[in-house]
Coordinates of C-alpha atoms in Angstrom, one line a residue:
M1 CA -39.1 124.1 64.6
A2 CA -38.7 120.9 62.7
D3 CA -42.3 120.0 63.3
L4 CA -43.4 123.4 62.1
R5 CA -41.3 123.0 59.0
M6 CA -42.8 119.5 58.4
Q7 CA -46.4 120.8 58.9
F8 CA -45.8 123.7 56.4
G9 CA -44.4 121.2 53.9
I10 CA -47.4 119.0 54.2
Q11 CA -49.8 122.0 53.7
W12 CA -47.8 123.2 50.7
D13 CA -47.9 119.8 49.1
L14 CA -51.7 119.6 49.6
I15 CA -52.4 122.9 47.7
K16 CA -49.5 122.8 45.3
T17 CA -50.6 119.9 43.1
P18 CA -54.3 120.6 42.7
L19 CA -54.1 124.4 42.7
I20 CA -50.7 126.1 42.4
V21 CA -49.3 123.9 39.5
P22 CA -52.4 124.3 37.2
L23 CA -52.7 128.0 37.8
L24 CA -48.9 128.6 37.3
Q25 CA -48.9 126.4 34.2
L26 CA -51.8 128.5 32.8
A27 CA -49.9 131.7 33.5
V28 CA -46.9 130.3 31.7
Y29 CA -49.1 129.5 28.6
I30 CA -50.6 132.9 28.6
C31 CA -47.1 134.6 28.9
L32 CA -45.8 132.4 26.1
A33 CA -48.8 133.3 23.9
M34 CA -48.1 137.0 24.6
T35 CA -44.4 136.5 23.9
L36 CA -45.2 134.9 20.5
M37 CA -47.5 137.8 19.7
L38 CA -44.8 140.3 20.5
F39 CA -42.2 138.3 18.6
I40 CA -44.4 138.1 15.4
E41 CA -45.0 141.8 15.6
R42 CA -41.3 142.6 16.0
L43 CA -40.4 140.2 13.2
Y44 CA -43.1 141.7 10.9
M45 CA -41.8 145.2 11.5
G46 CA -38.2 144.1 11.1
V47 CA -39.0 142.5 7.7
V48 CA -41.0 145.6 6.6
I49 CA -38.3 148.1 7.6
I50 CA -35.7 146.1 5.6
L51 CA -37.9 146.2 2.6
I52 CA -38.5 149.9 3.0
K53 CA -34.8 150.6 3.2
L54 CA -34.0 148.4 0.2
F55 CA -36.9 148.9 -2.2
W56 CA -39.3 151.7 -1.0
K57 CA -39.0 155.0 -2.8
K58 CA -38.2 158.1 -0.7
P59 CA -41.1 160.2 0.4
E60 CA -40.2 162.9 -2.2
Q61 CA -40.7 160.2 -4.8
R62 CA -43.8 158.6 -3.4
Y63 CA -45.6 161.8 -3.0
K64 CA -45.8 165.1 -4.9
W65 CA -43.1 167.4 -3.6
Q66 CA -41.5 170.5 -4.9
P67 CA -39.9 173.5 -3.1
I68 CA -42.1 176.5 -2.5
D69 CA -40.5 179.6 -3.9
E70 CA -41.3 183.3 -4.0
D71 CA -43.3 184.3 -7.0
T72 CA -42.0 187.3 -9.0
E73 CA -45.5 188.6 -9.5
S74 CA -47.4 187.6 -6.4
G75 CA -44.5 187.7 -4.0
N76 CA -44.9 185.6 -0.9
S77 CA -48.5 184.7 -1.5
S78 CA -47.4 181.3 -2.9
F79 CA -46.4 180.4 0.7
P80 CA -49.4 179.2 2.7
M81 CA -50.0 180.8 6.1
V82 CA -48.5 178.6 8.9
L83 CA -49.2 178.8 12.6
I84 CA -46.6 177.8 15.1
Q85 CA -47.9 176.8 18.6
I86 CA -45.5 176.6 21.5
P87 CA -47.2 175.4 24.7
M88 CA -45.4 176.3 27.9
F89 CA -45.8 175.7 31.6
N90 CA -43.4 177.3 34.1
E91 CA -40.4 177.2 31.8
K92 CA -37.5 178.5 33.9
E93 CA -35.4 181.4 32.8
V94 CA -32.3 179.6 34.1
Q95 CA -32.2 175.8 34.2
F96 CA -29.4 173.8 35.6
M97 CA -28.4 170.2 35.9
F98 CA -26.3 168.7 38.7
L99 CA -24.8 165.3 38.2
N100 CA -24.0 163.1 41.1
P101 CA -20.8 161.4 40.0
T102 CA -21.3 158.5 42.5
S103 CA -24.6 157.6 40.8
F104 CA -24.7 154.3 39.0
S105 CA -26.4 156.0 36.0
C106 CA -24.2 159.0 35.4
S107 CA -21.7 158.7 32.6
K108 CA -19.8 161.9 33.6
K109 CA -17.0 161.6 36.1
L110 CA -17.1 165.3 37.2
K111 CA -19.9 167.4 38.5
R112 CA -20.8 170.2 36.1
L113 CA -23.3 172.9 35.7
N114 CA -25.4 173.7 32.6
L115 CA -27.1 177.1 32.3
F116 CA -29.4 178.0 29.6
Q117 CA -32.7 179.8 29.0
V118 CA -35.2 177.3 27.7
Y119 CA -38.0 179.6 26.7
K120 CA -35.7 181.9 24.9
I121 CA -34.2 179.0 22.9
S122 CA -37.6 177.6 21.9
I123 CA -39.1 180.9 20.9
G124 CA -35.9 182.0 19.1
A125 CA -35.8 178.7 17.1
A126 CA -39.4 179.3 16.0
C127 CA -38.8 182.9 15.1
N128 CA -35.7 182.0 13.0
L129 CA -37.5 179.5 10.8
S130 CA -36.8 180.3 7.1
W131 CA -40.4 181.1 6.2
P132 CA -41.7 184.5 5.0
A133 CA -42.4 186.6 8.1
D134 CA -45.8 187.8 6.7
R135 CA -46.9 184.2 6.2
L136 CA -45.9 182.9 9.6
V137 CA -47.8 183.4 12.9
I138 CA -46.2 182.3 16.2
Q139 CA -48.3 181.6 19.2
V140 CA -46.8 181.1 22.7
L141 CA -49.5 179.3 24.8
D142 CA -48.3 180.0 28.3
D143 CA -50.2 178.1 31.1
S144 CA -47.5 179.1 33.7
T145 CA -48.6 179.7 37.3
D146 CA -45.4 181.6 38.2
V147 CA -46.0 185.3 37.7
N148 CA -42.3 186.1 37.3
I149 CA -41.9 183.4 34.6
K150 CA -45.0 184.7 32.7
D151 CA -43.5 188.2 32.8
L152 CA -40.2 187.0 31.4
I153 CA -41.8 185.0 28.6
E154 CA -44.1 187.9 27.6
K155 CA -41.1 190.3 27.5
E156 CA -39.3 187.8 25.2
C157 CA -42.4 187.7 22.9
R158 CA -42.5 191.5 22.8
R159 CA -38.8 191.6 21.9
W160 CA -39.4 189.4 18.8
A161 CA -42.5 191.3 17.9
N162 CA -40.5 194.6 17.8
K163 CA -38.3 192.9 15.2
G164 CA -41.3 192.4 12.9
V165 CA -42.2 188.8 13.9
K166 CA -45.9 188.0 14.2
I167 CA -45.8 186.5 17.6
W168 CA -48.7 186.4 20.1
Y169 CA -48.4 185.7 23.8
Q170 CA -51.6 183.9 25.0
I171 CA -52.6 183.0 28.5
R172 CA -55.8 181.4 29.9
E173 CA -57.8 181.9 33.0
S174 CA -57.5 178.3 33.9
R175 CA -55.5 175.2 32.8
G176 CA -58.6 173.3 31.8
G177 CA -57.7 170.4 29.4
Y178 CA -54.0 171.1 30.1
K179 CA -52.0 171.0 26.8
A180 CA -55.0 169.9 24.7
G181 CA -57.1 172.8 26.1
A182 CA -54.3 175.3 25.3
L183 CA -53.9 174.0 21.8
K184 CA -57.7 174.0 21.2
E185 CA -58.2 177.5 22.5
G186 CA -55.2 178.7 20.5
L187 CA -57.0 177.8 17.2
T188 CA -60.0 179.9 18.1
H189 CA -58.4 183.3 17.8
D190 CA -59.3 185.6 14.8
Y191 CA -55.7 186.0 13.6
V192 CA -55.5 182.2 13.1
K193 CA -58.4 182.0 10.6
N194 CA -56.2 182.5 7.6
C195 CA -53.7 179.8 8.6
K196 CA -53.8 176.6 6.7
Y197 CA -51.3 174.5 8.7
V198 CA -50.3 174.4 12.4
T199 CA -46.9 173.2 13.6
I200 CA -46.5 172.2 17.3
F201 CA -43.2 172.5 19.2
D202 CA -43.0 171.7 22.9
A203 CA -40.9 174.2 24.9
D204 CA -37.7 172.1 24.7
F205 CA -37.9 171.4 21.0
R206 CA -35.6 173.3 18.6
P207 CA -36.3 172.9 14.9
E208 CA -33.8 173.6 12.2
P209 CA -34.4 176.8 10.1
D210 CA -35.5 174.8 7.0
F211 CA -38.0 172.7 8.9
L212 CA -41.1 174.3 7.3
R213 CA -39.6 174.5 3.8
R214 CA -39.0 170.7 3.9
A215 CA -42.2 169.6 5.5
I216 CA -45.0 172.0 4.2
P217 CA -44.7 171.0 0.5
F218 CA -45.8 167.4 1.4
L219 CA -49.0 168.9 2.8
E220 CA -49.4 171.6 0.1
F221 CA -49.2 169.3 -2.9
N222 CA -50.9 166.2 -1.4
P223 CA -54.4 167.2 -0.1
K224 CA -55.1 163.8 1.5
I225 CA -52.2 164.1 3.9
A226 CA -53.2 165.5 7.3
L227 CA -50.0 165.2 9.3
V228 CA -46.3 165.3 8.7
Q229 CA -44.2 164.0 11.7
A230 CA -40.5 164.7 12.1
R231 CA -38.1 162.6 14.0
W232 CA -36.9 163.6 17.5
R233 CA -33.2 163.9 18.3
F234 CA -31.9 164.2 21.8
V235 CA -29.3 166.7 22.8
N236 CA -28.7 165.2 26.2
S237 CA -28.7 161.5 25.4
D238 CA -25.2 161.1 26.7
E239 CA -25.9 162.8 30.1
C240 CA -26.4 159.6 32.0
L241 CA -27.3 155.9 31.6
L242 CA -31.0 156.8 32.1
T243 CA -31.0 159.0 29.0
R244 CA -29.1 156.4 27.0
M245 CA -31.8 153.8 27.9
Q246 CA -34.5 156.2 26.8
E247 CA -32.7 156.9 23.6
M248 CA -32.6 153.2 22.7
S249 CA -36.4 152.8 23.2
L250 CA -37.4 156.0 21.4
D251 CA -35.0 155.4 18.5
Y252 CA -36.7 152.1 17.8
H253 CA -40.1 153.8 18.0
F254 CA -39.0 156.4 15.4
T255 CA -36.7 154.3 13.2
V256 CA -39.1 151.3 13.0
E257 CA -42.6 151.8 14.4
Q258 CA -43.3 155.2 12.9
E259 CA -41.6 154.3 9.6
V260 CA -43.5 151.1 9.2
G261 CA -46.9 152.7 10.0
S262 CA -46.3 155.5 7.6
A263 CA -45.1 153.3 4.7
T264 CA -47.7 150.5 5.0
H265 CA -50.9 152.1 6.3
A266 CA -50.2 155.9 6.2
F267 CA -51.0 155.9 9.9
F268 CA -49.1 156.3 13.1
G269 CA -49.6 158.0 16.4
F270 CA -48.8 161.7 16.5
N271 CA -46.0 162.3 19.0
G272 CA -47.5 165.6 20.3
T273 CA -44.7 167.8 19.0
G274 CA -42.3 168.2 16.0
G275 CA -45.2 167.7 13.5
V276 CA -47.3 169.8 11.1
W277 CA -51.0 169.4 10.9
R278 CA -53.5 170.5 8.3
I279 CA -56.0 172.6 10.3
A280 CA -58.9 171.3 8.2
A281 CA -58.1 167.7 9.3
I282 CA -58.0 168.7 12.9
N283 CA -61.4 170.4 12.6
E284 CA -62.9 167.4 10.7
A285 CA -61.7 165.0 13.3
G286 CA -63.4 167.0 16.1
G287 CA -60.5 169.1 17.3
W288 CA -58.4 168.6 20.4
K289 CA -60.0 166.6 23.3
D290 CA -58.8 166.1 26.8
R291 CA -60.5 162.8 27.6
T292 CA -57.1 161.0 27.9
T293 CA -53.6 162.0 28.7
V294 CA -52.5 161.3 25.1
E295 CA -54.4 164.0 23.3
D296 CA -52.0 163.7 20.4
M297 CA -52.7 160.0 19.8
D298 CA -56.4 160.6 20.3
L299 CA -56.5 163.2 17.5
A300 CA -54.4 161.0 15.3
V301 CA -56.7 158.0 15.6
R302 CA -59.8 160.2 15.0
A303 CA -58.3 161.8 11.9
G304 CA -57.1 158.4 10.7
L305 CA -60.7 157.1 11.0
K306 CA -61.8 160.0 8.8
G307 CA -59.6 158.7 6.0
W308 CA -56.7 161.2 6.4
K309 CA -53.2 160.0 5.7
F310 CA -50.1 160.6 7.8
L311 CA -46.5 160.8 6.6
Y312 CA -43.4 160.3 8.8
L313 CA -40.2 162.0 7.6
G314 CA -37.1 160.5 9.4
D315 CA -34.8 162.8 7.5
I316 CA -36.3 165.9 9.1
Q317 CA -35.0 166.0 12.7
V318 CA -35.9 168.2 15.6
N319 CA -33.6 168.6 18.6
S320 CA -35.2 167.9 22.0
E321 CA -34.4 166.9 25.5
L322 CA -35.0 163.7 27.5
P323 CA -36.0 163.8 31.2
S324 CA -32.8 163.1 33.1
T325 CA -34.3 162.5 36.6
F326 CA -36.0 159.3 37.5
K327 CA -39.0 161.0 39.0
A328 CA -39.7 162.9 35.8
F329 CA -39.2 159.8 33.7
R330 CA -41.5 157.7 35.8
F331 CA -44.3 160.3 35.5
Q332 CA -43.8 160.5 31.8
Q333 CA -43.9 156.7 31.4
H334 CA -47.1 156.6 33.5
R335 CA -48.8 159.0 31.1
W336 CA -47.4 157.3 28.0
S337 CA -48.6 153.9 29.2
C338 CA -51.9 154.8 30.9
G339 CA -53.1 157.2 28.1
P340 CA -53.0 154.7 25.2
A341 CA -54.7 152.0 27.2
N342 CA -57.4 154.4 28.2
L343 CA -57.8 155.6 24.7
F344 CA -58.0 152.0 23.4
R345 CA -60.9 151.3 25.9
K346 CA -62.8 154.4 24.7
M347 CA -62.2 154.0 21.0
V348 CA -62.1 150.2 20.2
L349 CA -65.8 150.0 19.3
E350 CA -65.6 153.2 17.3
I351 CA -62.7 151.8 15.3
I352 CA -64.6 148.5 14.7
R353 CA -67.8 150.3 13.5
N354 CA -65.9 152.8 11.2
K355 CA -66.8 152.4 7.5
K356 CA -64.2 154.9 6.0
V357 CA -61.1 152.8 6.5
T358 CA -60.3 149.3 5.2
F359 CA -60.6 146.1 7.2
W360 CA -56.8 145.6 7.3
K361 CA -56.2 149.2 8.6
K362 CA -58.7 148.4 11.4
V363 CA -56.7 145.2 12.2
Y364 CA -53.5 147.2 12.2
V365 CA -54.8 149.9 14.5
I366 CA -56.6 147.6 17.0
Y367 CA -54.2 144.6 17.1
S368 CA -50.7 146.0 16.2
F369 CA -50.8 149.7 17.2
F370 CA -52.8 149.4 20.4
F371 CA -53.1 145.8 21.7
V372 CA -49.6 144.4 21.1
R373 CA -47.5 147.6 21.4
K374 CA -49.4 149.5 24.1
I375 CA -50.7 146.6 26.2
I376 CA -49.1 143.3 25.6
A377 CA -45.5 144.6 25.4
H378 CA -45.7 146.0 28.9
M379 CA -47.5 143.1 30.5
V380 CA -45.5 140.2 29.2
T381 CA -42.2 141.9 30.2
F382 CA -43.4 142.4 33.8
F383 CA -45.5 139.2 34.4
F384 CA -43.3 136.8 32.6
F385 CA -39.8 137.9 33.6
C386 CA -40.4 139.5 37.0
I387 CA -43.1 137.1 38.4
V388 CA -44.0 133.9 36.5
L389 CA -40.6 132.8 35.4
P390 CA -39.0 133.3 38.9
V391 CA -42.0 131.6 40.7
T392 CA -41.6 128.5 38.5
I393 CA -38.2 127.9 40.2
L394 CA -40.2 127.2 43.4
V395 CA -42.5 124.9 41.5
P396 CA -40.3 122.6 39.4
E397 CA -43.4 120.7 38.2
V398 CA -44.2 123.6 35.9
K399 CA -42.0 123.6 32.8
V400 CA -41.1 126.7 30.8
P401 CA -39.7 125.8 27.3
T402 CA -36.2 127.2 26.6
W403 CA -37.4 128.9 23.4
G404 CA -39.9 130.9 25.4
A405 CA -37.7 131.8 28.3
I406 CA -34.5 132.6 26.4
Y407 CA -34.4 132.3 22.6
I408 CA -37.5 134.3 21.6
P409 CA -36.9 137.1 24.1
C410 CA -33.3 137.4 22.9
I411 CA -34.4 137.8 19.3
I412 CA -37.0 140.4 20.3
T413 CA -34.4 142.3 22.3
T414 CA -32.0 142.2 19.3
L415 CA -34.6 143.5 17.0
N416 CA -35.4 146.4 19.4
S417 CA -31.7 147.4 19.4
V418 CA -31.5 148.2 15.6
G419 CA -32.6 151.8 16.2
T420 CA -29.5 152.7 18.2
P421 CA -26.5 150.7 17.0
R422 CA -24.1 152.9 19.0
S423 CA -25.6 151.6 22.2
I424 CA -25.4 147.9 21.4
H425 CA -22.9 147.4 24.2
L426 CA -25.6 148.6 26.7
L427 CA -28.2 146.1 25.5
F428 CA -28.0 143.9 28.6
Y429 CA -28.3 146.9 30.9
W430 CA -31.3 148.1 28.8
I431 CA -33.1 144.7 29.3
L432 CA -32.7 144.8 33.0
F433 CA -33.8 148.4 33.3
E434 CA -36.8 147.9 31.0
N435 CA -37.9 145.0 33.2
V436 CA -37.9 147.3 36.2
M437 CA -39.9 150.0 34.3
S438 CA -42.4 147.4 33.1
L439 CA -43.6 147.3 36.7
H440 CA -44.8 151.0 36.4
R441 CA -45.9 150.6 32.8
T442 CA -48.1 147.6 33.6
K443 CA -49.6 149.3 36.6
A444 CA -50.4 152.4 34.4
T445 CA -51.8 150.2 31.6
F446 CA -54.3 148.6 34.0
I447 CA -55.3 152.0 35.4
G448 CA -56.0 153.1 31.8
L449 CA -57.9 150.0 30.9
L450 CA -60.1 150.2 34.0
D451 CA -60.4 154.0 33.7
A452 CA -59.4 154.2 37.3
K453 CA -58.8 157.4 39.3
R454 CA -55.3 158.1 38.1
S455 CA -56.2 157.5 34.4
N456 CA -56.4 161.3 33.7
E457 CA -53.5 162.3 35.9
W458 CA -51.4 164.9 34.1
V459 CA -48.0 165.7 35.4
V460 CA -45.7 167.9 33.2
T461 CA -42.5 166.1 32.4
E462 CA -39.7 168.0 34.2
K463 CA -36.5 168.5 32.3
L464 CA -33.1 169.2 34.0
G465 CA -33.6 171.9 36.6
D466 CA -37.4 171.9 36.5
S467 CA -37.4 169.8 39.6
V468 CA -36.3 172.8 41.6
K469 CA -39.1 175.0 40.3
N470 CA -40.9 175.2 43.7
K471 CA -37.9 176.8 45.3
K472 CA -38.9 180.1 47.1
S473 CA -35.6 181.8 46.2
N474 CA -35.3 183.4 42.8
L475 CA -33.0 181.5 40.4
K476 CA -31.1 184.8 39.7
Q477 CA -29.9 184.7 43.3
I478 CA -27.9 181.5 42.8
K479 CA -24.4 181.8 44.1
P480 CA -21.5 181.7 41.7
D481 CA -20.3 178.3 43.0
P482 CA -23.4 176.1 43.5
I483 CA -21.5 173.0 42.8
S484 CA -19.9 173.1 46.2
K485 CA -23.3 173.0 48.0
P486 CA -24.1 169.7 49.7
F487 CA -26.9 167.5 48.6
K488 CA -30.1 167.5 50.7
F489 CA -31.2 163.9 51.0
N490 CA -35.0 163.6 50.4
L491 CA -36.1 160.1 51.6
S492 CA -39.5 160.3 49.7
N493 CA -37.8 161.1 46.4
R494 CA -34.9 158.6 46.7
I495 CA -36.4 155.5 48.2
H496 CA -38.9 153.5 46.2
L497 CA -40.4 150.7 48.3
T498 CA -42.0 148.8 45.4
E499 CA -38.7 148.3 43.6
L500 CA -37.0 147.3 46.9
G501 CA -39.8 144.9 47.6
F502 CA -39.3 143.2 44.3
A503 CA -35.6 143.1 44.9
V504 CA -36.1 141.2 48.1
F505 CA -38.6 138.8 46.4
L506 CA -36.2 138.1 43.5
F507 CA -33.2 137.7 45.9
F508 CA -35.0 135.0 47.8
I509 CA -35.9 133.2 44.5
G510 CA -32.3 133.5 43.3
C511 CA -30.9 132.1 46.5
Y512 CA -33.3 129.2 46.3
D513 CA -32.4 128.5 42.7
F514 CA -28.7 128.7 43.5
M515 CA -29.0 126.2 46.4
Y516 CA -31.7 123.8 45.2
G517 CA -32.7 124.5 41.6
N518 CA -31.3 123.2 38.4
H519 CA -32.4 126.1 36.1
R520 CA -29.4 128.3 36.6
Y521 CA -31.7 131.3 36.2
F522 CA -30.0 132.7 39.4
V523 CA -27.4 134.5 37.3
Y524 CA -30.1 136.6 35.5
I525 CA -32.1 136.9 38.7
F526 CA -29.3 138.3 40.8
L527 CA -28.5 140.9 38.1
Q528 CA -32.1 141.9 38.1
V529 CA -32.0 142.2 41.9
V530 CA -29.1 144.6 41.5
T531 CA -31.1 146.7 39.0
F532 CA -34.1 146.8 41.3
L533 CA -31.9 147.9 44.2
I534 CA -30.3 150.6 42.1
V535 CA -33.7 152.0 41.1
G536 CA -35.1 151.4 44.6
F537 CA -32.4 153.5 46.3
G538 CA -32.8 156.3 43.7
Y539 CA -29.4 155.9 42.0
V540 CA -30.8 156.5 38.6
G541 CA -30.5 159.6 36.4
T542 CA -29.3 163.0 37.5
V543 CA -29.5 164.3 41.0
V544 CA -30.6 167.9 41.5
P545 CA -29.5 169.9 44.6
S546 CA -32.1 171.2 46.9

């Protein structure tokens, strides 16, 4: 055994100096360069958002805005025709959430049951918008495959139609193009031709009644604006630690990224819902396309290249729901990471060649919007903190400067936390969890950049009880006390081998640093091991009973 160890040591020394050390040192330099890029981007946006809050005028002062009121002579004709599109797919009549109180991520101590009717709430919120009924058309685009659900949604549409609401229930023969296909076909109907604007709400989004009265005037009195985007608010952000982590990431996106893009370049990525589009801008940009899984961002980039302006309104907020199961969240993150990378691959040359936008707007879109935020941000988190930095512990000849390993990342993390001050005490947990998720995001980013097989994979994000949608029994037959039913352990859904593999790898590195190293990185590494184990064994988010 001693001879074997000695032989292995000799072989390791032979390849370490000429091969391992230079390659690892190069990886460190690349990671440091990416870290600096991300740091400069975050610092830039932090400075701009401070200037916006202190000196920028409010949107109502920067753009023409006045309330649209009924005219005494022409009546409601002063209100433009608005189309509301609500895309749906197998929205359950009764949805429920079952929290596992032993889960690391659950913030509630008791199991509880939430019952509500998603499709009724979303349709009802659209029908209750304070806009003249004769100037509003509501379109429910139902791609459901469940016949019973389709029947329930159609009955709900008829119920509102009997009250005088112009609501149309639309189905397609196939789900071609998924959401983009449904939205595109919805604009082709004859009753839409008189509509000037289209508002999109996903099935779990609930706007306030005054949403249109606050948003439409920006479009009506500013003909160069193509899109008005509202902010998302999350009704279930306190359900568990998983939803709190999502809230921290998305609040930064809305509070900083969207605000900065709107104020400086009048451009940002459409979020796919909670926004109002000028139909003329959609048509000029080429309409909805299903070439990527981020059809919303695709349309926004194409419209931006046509010279249209976008406006983000953080004061207008729309209630929505976060995915509370890890499976649903992971699918969502794959789509949100793979889609932008794939769109970047397909549009970068088109952006460079475009002659309708300024040079600096091209730089912003290519470098800041796509390259740093959608590609670099994922890769540096995964490669630097989950691979390169731990491996340098085994190769002490490779030096990582303290500013790159600790100081700069801490500043970046602090800047990311400004969107959700109430969760500042969860910042360290958020860092560890984001490192785990960077594994999936980096994988998805490479799939998108290489246009690989899963680049166009579309999985609808399940919310709450959607994960039980394949049950054969009817949801109406649920017994009065389902809380007492035992969990059915599903190994494939609860065990994640990739995360467990990284936990083993980092545990070995941490033990080596504890015994032989002098970096004292083992404190961070062991905490990261715990996080990988928690995710690997499926103790993240809510647990839905079988």
